Short mmCIF file of C-alpha atoms in Angstrom, two decimals:
data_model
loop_
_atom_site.label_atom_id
_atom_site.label_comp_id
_atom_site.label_asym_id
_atom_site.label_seq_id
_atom_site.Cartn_x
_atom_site.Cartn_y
_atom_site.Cartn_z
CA UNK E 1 2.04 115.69 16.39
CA UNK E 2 -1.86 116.75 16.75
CA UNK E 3 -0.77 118.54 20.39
CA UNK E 4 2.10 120.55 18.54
CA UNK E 5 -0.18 121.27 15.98
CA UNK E 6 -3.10 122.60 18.14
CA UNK E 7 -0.42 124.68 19.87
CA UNK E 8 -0.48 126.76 16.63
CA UNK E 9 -4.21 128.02 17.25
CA UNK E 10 -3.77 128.25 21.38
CA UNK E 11 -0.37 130.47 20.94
CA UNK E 12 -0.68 133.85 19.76
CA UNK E 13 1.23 134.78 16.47
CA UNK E 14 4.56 136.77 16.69
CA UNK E 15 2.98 139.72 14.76
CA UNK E 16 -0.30 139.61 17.21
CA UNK E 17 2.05 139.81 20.13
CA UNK E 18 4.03 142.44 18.21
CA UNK E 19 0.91 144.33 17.39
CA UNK E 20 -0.62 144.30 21.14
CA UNK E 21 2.68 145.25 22.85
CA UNK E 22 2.70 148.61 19.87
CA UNK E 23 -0.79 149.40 20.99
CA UNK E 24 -0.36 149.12 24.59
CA UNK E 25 3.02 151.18 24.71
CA UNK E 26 0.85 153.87 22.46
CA UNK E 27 -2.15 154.00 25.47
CA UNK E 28 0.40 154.31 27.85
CA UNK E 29 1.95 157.09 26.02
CA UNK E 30 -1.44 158.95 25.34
CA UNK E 31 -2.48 158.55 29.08
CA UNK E 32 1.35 160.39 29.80
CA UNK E 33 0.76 162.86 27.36
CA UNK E 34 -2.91 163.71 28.32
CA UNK E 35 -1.99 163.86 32.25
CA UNK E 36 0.65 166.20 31.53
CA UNK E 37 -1.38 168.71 29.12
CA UNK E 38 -3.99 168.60 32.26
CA UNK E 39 -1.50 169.24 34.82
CA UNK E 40 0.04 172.22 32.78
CA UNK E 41 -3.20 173.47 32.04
CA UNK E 42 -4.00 173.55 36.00
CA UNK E 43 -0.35 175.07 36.48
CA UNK E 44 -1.35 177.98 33.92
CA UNK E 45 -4.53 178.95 34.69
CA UNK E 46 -3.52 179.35 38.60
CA UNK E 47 -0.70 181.78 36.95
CA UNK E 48 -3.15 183.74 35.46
CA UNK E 49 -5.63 183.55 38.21
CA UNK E 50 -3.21 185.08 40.74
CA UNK E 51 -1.72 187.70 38.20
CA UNK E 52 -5.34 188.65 37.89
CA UNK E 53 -5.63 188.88 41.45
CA UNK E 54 -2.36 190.83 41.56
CA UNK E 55 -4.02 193.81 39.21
CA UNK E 56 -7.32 193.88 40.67
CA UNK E 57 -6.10 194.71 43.81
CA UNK E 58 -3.04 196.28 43.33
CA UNK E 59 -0.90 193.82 44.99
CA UNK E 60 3.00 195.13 45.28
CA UNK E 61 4.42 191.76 43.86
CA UNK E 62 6.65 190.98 40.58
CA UNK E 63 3.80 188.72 39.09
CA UNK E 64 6.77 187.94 36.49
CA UNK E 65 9.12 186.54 38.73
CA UNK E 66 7.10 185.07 41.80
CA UNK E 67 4.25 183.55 39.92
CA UNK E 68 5.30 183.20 36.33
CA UNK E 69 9.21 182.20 36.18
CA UNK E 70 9.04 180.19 39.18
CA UNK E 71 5.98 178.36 38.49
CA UNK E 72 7.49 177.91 34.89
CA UNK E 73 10.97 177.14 36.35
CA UNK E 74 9.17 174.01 38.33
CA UNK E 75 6.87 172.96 35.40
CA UNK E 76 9.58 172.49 33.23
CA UNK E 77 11.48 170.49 35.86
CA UNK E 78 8.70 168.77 36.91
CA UNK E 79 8.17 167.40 33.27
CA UNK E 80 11.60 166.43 32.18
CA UNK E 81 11.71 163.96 34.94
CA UNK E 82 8.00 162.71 34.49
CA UNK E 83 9.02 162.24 31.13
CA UNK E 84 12.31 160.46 32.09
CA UNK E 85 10.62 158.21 34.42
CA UNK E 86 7.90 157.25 31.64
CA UNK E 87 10.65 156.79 29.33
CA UNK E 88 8.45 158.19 26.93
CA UNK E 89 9.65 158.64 23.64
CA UNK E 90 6.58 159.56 21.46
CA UNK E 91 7.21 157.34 18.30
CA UNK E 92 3.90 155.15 17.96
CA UNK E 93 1.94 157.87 16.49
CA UNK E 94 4.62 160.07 14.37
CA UNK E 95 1.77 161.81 12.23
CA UNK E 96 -0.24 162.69 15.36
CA UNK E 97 2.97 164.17 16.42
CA UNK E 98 4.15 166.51 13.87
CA UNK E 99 0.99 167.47 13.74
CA UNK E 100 0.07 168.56 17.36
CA UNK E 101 3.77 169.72 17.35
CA UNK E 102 3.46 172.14 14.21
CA UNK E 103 0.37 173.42 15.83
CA UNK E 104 2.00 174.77 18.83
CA UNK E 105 4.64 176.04 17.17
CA UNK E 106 2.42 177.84 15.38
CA UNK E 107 0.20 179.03 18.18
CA UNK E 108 3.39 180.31 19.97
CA UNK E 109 4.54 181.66 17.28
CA UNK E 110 1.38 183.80 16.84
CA UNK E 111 1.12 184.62 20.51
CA UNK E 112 4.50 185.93 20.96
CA UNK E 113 4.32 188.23 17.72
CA UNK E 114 1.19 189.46 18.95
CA UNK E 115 2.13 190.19 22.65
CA UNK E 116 4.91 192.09 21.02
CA UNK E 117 2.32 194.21 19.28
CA UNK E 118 0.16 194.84 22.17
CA UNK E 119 3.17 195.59 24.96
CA UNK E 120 5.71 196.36 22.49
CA UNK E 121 4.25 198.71 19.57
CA UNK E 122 0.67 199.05 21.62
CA UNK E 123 -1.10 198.36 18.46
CA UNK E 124 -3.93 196.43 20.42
CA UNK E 125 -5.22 195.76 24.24
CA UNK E 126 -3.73 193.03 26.64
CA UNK E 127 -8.04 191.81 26.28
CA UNK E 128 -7.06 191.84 22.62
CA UNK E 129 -4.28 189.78 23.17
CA UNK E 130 -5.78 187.26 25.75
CA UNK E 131 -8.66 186.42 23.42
CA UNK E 132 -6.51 185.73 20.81
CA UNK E 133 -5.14 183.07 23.38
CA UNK E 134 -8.35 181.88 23.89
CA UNK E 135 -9.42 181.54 20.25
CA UNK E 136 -6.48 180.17 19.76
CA UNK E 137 -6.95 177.14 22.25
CA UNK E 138 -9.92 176.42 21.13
CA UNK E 139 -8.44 175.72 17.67
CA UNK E 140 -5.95 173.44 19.21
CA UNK E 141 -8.65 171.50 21.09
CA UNK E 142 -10.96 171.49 18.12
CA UNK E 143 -8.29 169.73 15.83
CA UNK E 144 -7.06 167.26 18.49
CA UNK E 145 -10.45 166.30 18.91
CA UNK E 146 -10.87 165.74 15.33
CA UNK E 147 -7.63 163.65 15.44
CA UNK E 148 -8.47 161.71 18.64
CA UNK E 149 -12.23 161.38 17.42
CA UNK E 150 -13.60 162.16 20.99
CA UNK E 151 -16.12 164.78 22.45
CA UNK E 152 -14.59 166.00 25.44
CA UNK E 153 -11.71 168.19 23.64
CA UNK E 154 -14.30 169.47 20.78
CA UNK E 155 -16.47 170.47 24.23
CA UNK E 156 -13.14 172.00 25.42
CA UNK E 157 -13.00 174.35 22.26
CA UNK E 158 -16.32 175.55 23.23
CA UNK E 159 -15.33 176.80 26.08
CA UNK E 160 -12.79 178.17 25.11
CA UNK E 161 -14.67 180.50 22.28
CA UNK E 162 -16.77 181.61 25.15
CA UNK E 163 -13.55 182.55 27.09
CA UNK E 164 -12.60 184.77 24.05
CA UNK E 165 -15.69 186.53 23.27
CA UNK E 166 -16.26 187.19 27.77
CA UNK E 167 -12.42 188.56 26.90
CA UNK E 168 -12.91 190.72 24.37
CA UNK E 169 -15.90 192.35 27.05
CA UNK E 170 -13.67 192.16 30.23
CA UNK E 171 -10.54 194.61 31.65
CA UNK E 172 -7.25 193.21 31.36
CA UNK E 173 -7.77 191.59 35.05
CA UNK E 174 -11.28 189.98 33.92
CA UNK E 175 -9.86 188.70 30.70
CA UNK E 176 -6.73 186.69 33.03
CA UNK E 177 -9.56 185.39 34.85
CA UNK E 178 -11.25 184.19 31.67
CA UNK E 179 -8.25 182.75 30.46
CA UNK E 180 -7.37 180.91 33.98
CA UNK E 181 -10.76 179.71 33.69
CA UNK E 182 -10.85 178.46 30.34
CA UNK E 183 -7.50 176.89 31.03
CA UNK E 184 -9.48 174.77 33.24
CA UNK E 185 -12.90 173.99 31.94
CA UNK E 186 -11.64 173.94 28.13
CA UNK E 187 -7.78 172.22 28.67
CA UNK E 188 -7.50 170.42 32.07
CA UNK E 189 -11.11 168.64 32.64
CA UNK E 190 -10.76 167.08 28.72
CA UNK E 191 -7.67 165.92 28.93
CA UNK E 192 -8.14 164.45 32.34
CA UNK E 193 -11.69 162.85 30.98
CA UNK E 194 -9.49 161.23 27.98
CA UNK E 195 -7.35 159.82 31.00
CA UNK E 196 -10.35 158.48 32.28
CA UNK E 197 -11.84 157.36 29.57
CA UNK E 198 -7.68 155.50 28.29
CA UNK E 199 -8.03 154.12 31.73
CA UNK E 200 -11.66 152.56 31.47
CA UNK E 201 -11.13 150.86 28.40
CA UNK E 202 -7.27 149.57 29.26
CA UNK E 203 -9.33 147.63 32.64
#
C-alpha cells in the first residue's frame, strides 16, 4: 500500500505532464518561427542588395523578375514545406498571434498604399518610401520585443531607425542598401540570437 502510495509523489501529475508537453511544443514553435523570420530577412536584404547593385551601376537586368519574383517564388516554396515538415500549426500562443499577424497586415498594408503613391501618383521619393520601410520595421521589432520581453529585437528596432533616417539622406540605390542592411543587423541577427538563446535554455 505505502509503495503505491509513494508512487503518487515519484509520478508526475497528468496536468504537469500536460503542461510540459504545451510548453515544449510552444519552444519548438517559437524556435520555427524565429528561424524562418531570420532566413527571410537574409533572403530580402540580398534582394535589395543586388537591386541596389543593379542601379548603381546600371546593370541591363529585370531586377523584378531575376532577383525579386524568383527569389520570392523559392521563399514561398521553401516555407510551405518547412512549415509542413514542422507540422507547425501556431495555436499555443493565439494572442501573440493575432497580434504579430494584425501587425503585418498592417505594415503591408501601409507599404503597398504608399509605394503606390511614390511609383504610381509620384507624390514622394523611392528614399521616401524605403524609410518608411525602415521605420516601419523597427515598430514591428519594437513591439515583438515588448511581447517576447527580450533585448535583442528592441536592439533590432534601433537599427532599424538608423536605417531610416541614413534613408531619408541616401539616393534611391543607397537607401536599398540601407534597407538590405538593416534587414540584416535589425531582423536576421535578433531573431537568430532568440534561436540561440530558445536553444540554450531548452539544453
Amino acid at each position: 500500500m505505502s509503495d503505491h502510495s509513494d508512487l503518487r509523489y515519484i509520478l508526475p501529475s497528468p496536468v504537469d505532464a500536460e503542461l510540459a508537453l504545451s510548453l515544449e511544443r510552444a519552444h519548438r514553435e517559437t524556435r520555427a518561427l524565429d528561424l524562418l523570420v531570420g532566413v527571410w530577412a537574409l533572403l530580402l536584404a540580398k534582394c535589395c542588395l543586388l537591386q541596389a547593385a543593379i542601379l548603381y551601376w546600371s546593370i541591363p537586368i529585370s531586377g523584378l523578375f531575376y532577383i525579386w519574383a524568383l527569389s520570392l517564388s523559392l521563399g514561398v516554396f521553401a516555407t510551405f514545406h518547412y512549415l509542413r515538415a514542422y507540422r507547425t500549426e501556431l495555436k499555443i500562443i493565439p494572442t501573440n498571434r493575432r497580434t504579430g499577424s494584425a501587425l503585418l497586415f498592417g505594415i503591408f498594408l501601409t507599404l503597398a498604399g504608399s509605394a503606390h503613391a511614390v511609383f504610381a501618383l509620384e507624390l514622394a521619393t523611392p528614399s521616401a518610401l524605403a524609410a518608411l520601410a525602415c521605420s516601419l520595421g523597427g515598430i514591428h521589432a519594437c513591439v515583438h520585443g515588448a511581447m517576447r520581453r527580450r533585448p535583442e529585437p528592441l536592439l533590432g528596432a534601433l537599427i532599424w531607425w538608423i536605417a531610416a533616417w541614413q534613408c531619408l539622406r541616401q539616393p534611391v540605390d543607397f537607401a536599398l542598401v540601407c534597407v538590405g542592411l538593416g534587414l540584416i543587423f535589425g531582423q536576421a541577427l535578433p531573431a537568430f540570437a532568440l534561436v540561440r538563446a530558445a536553444n540554450r535554455y531548452r539544453a
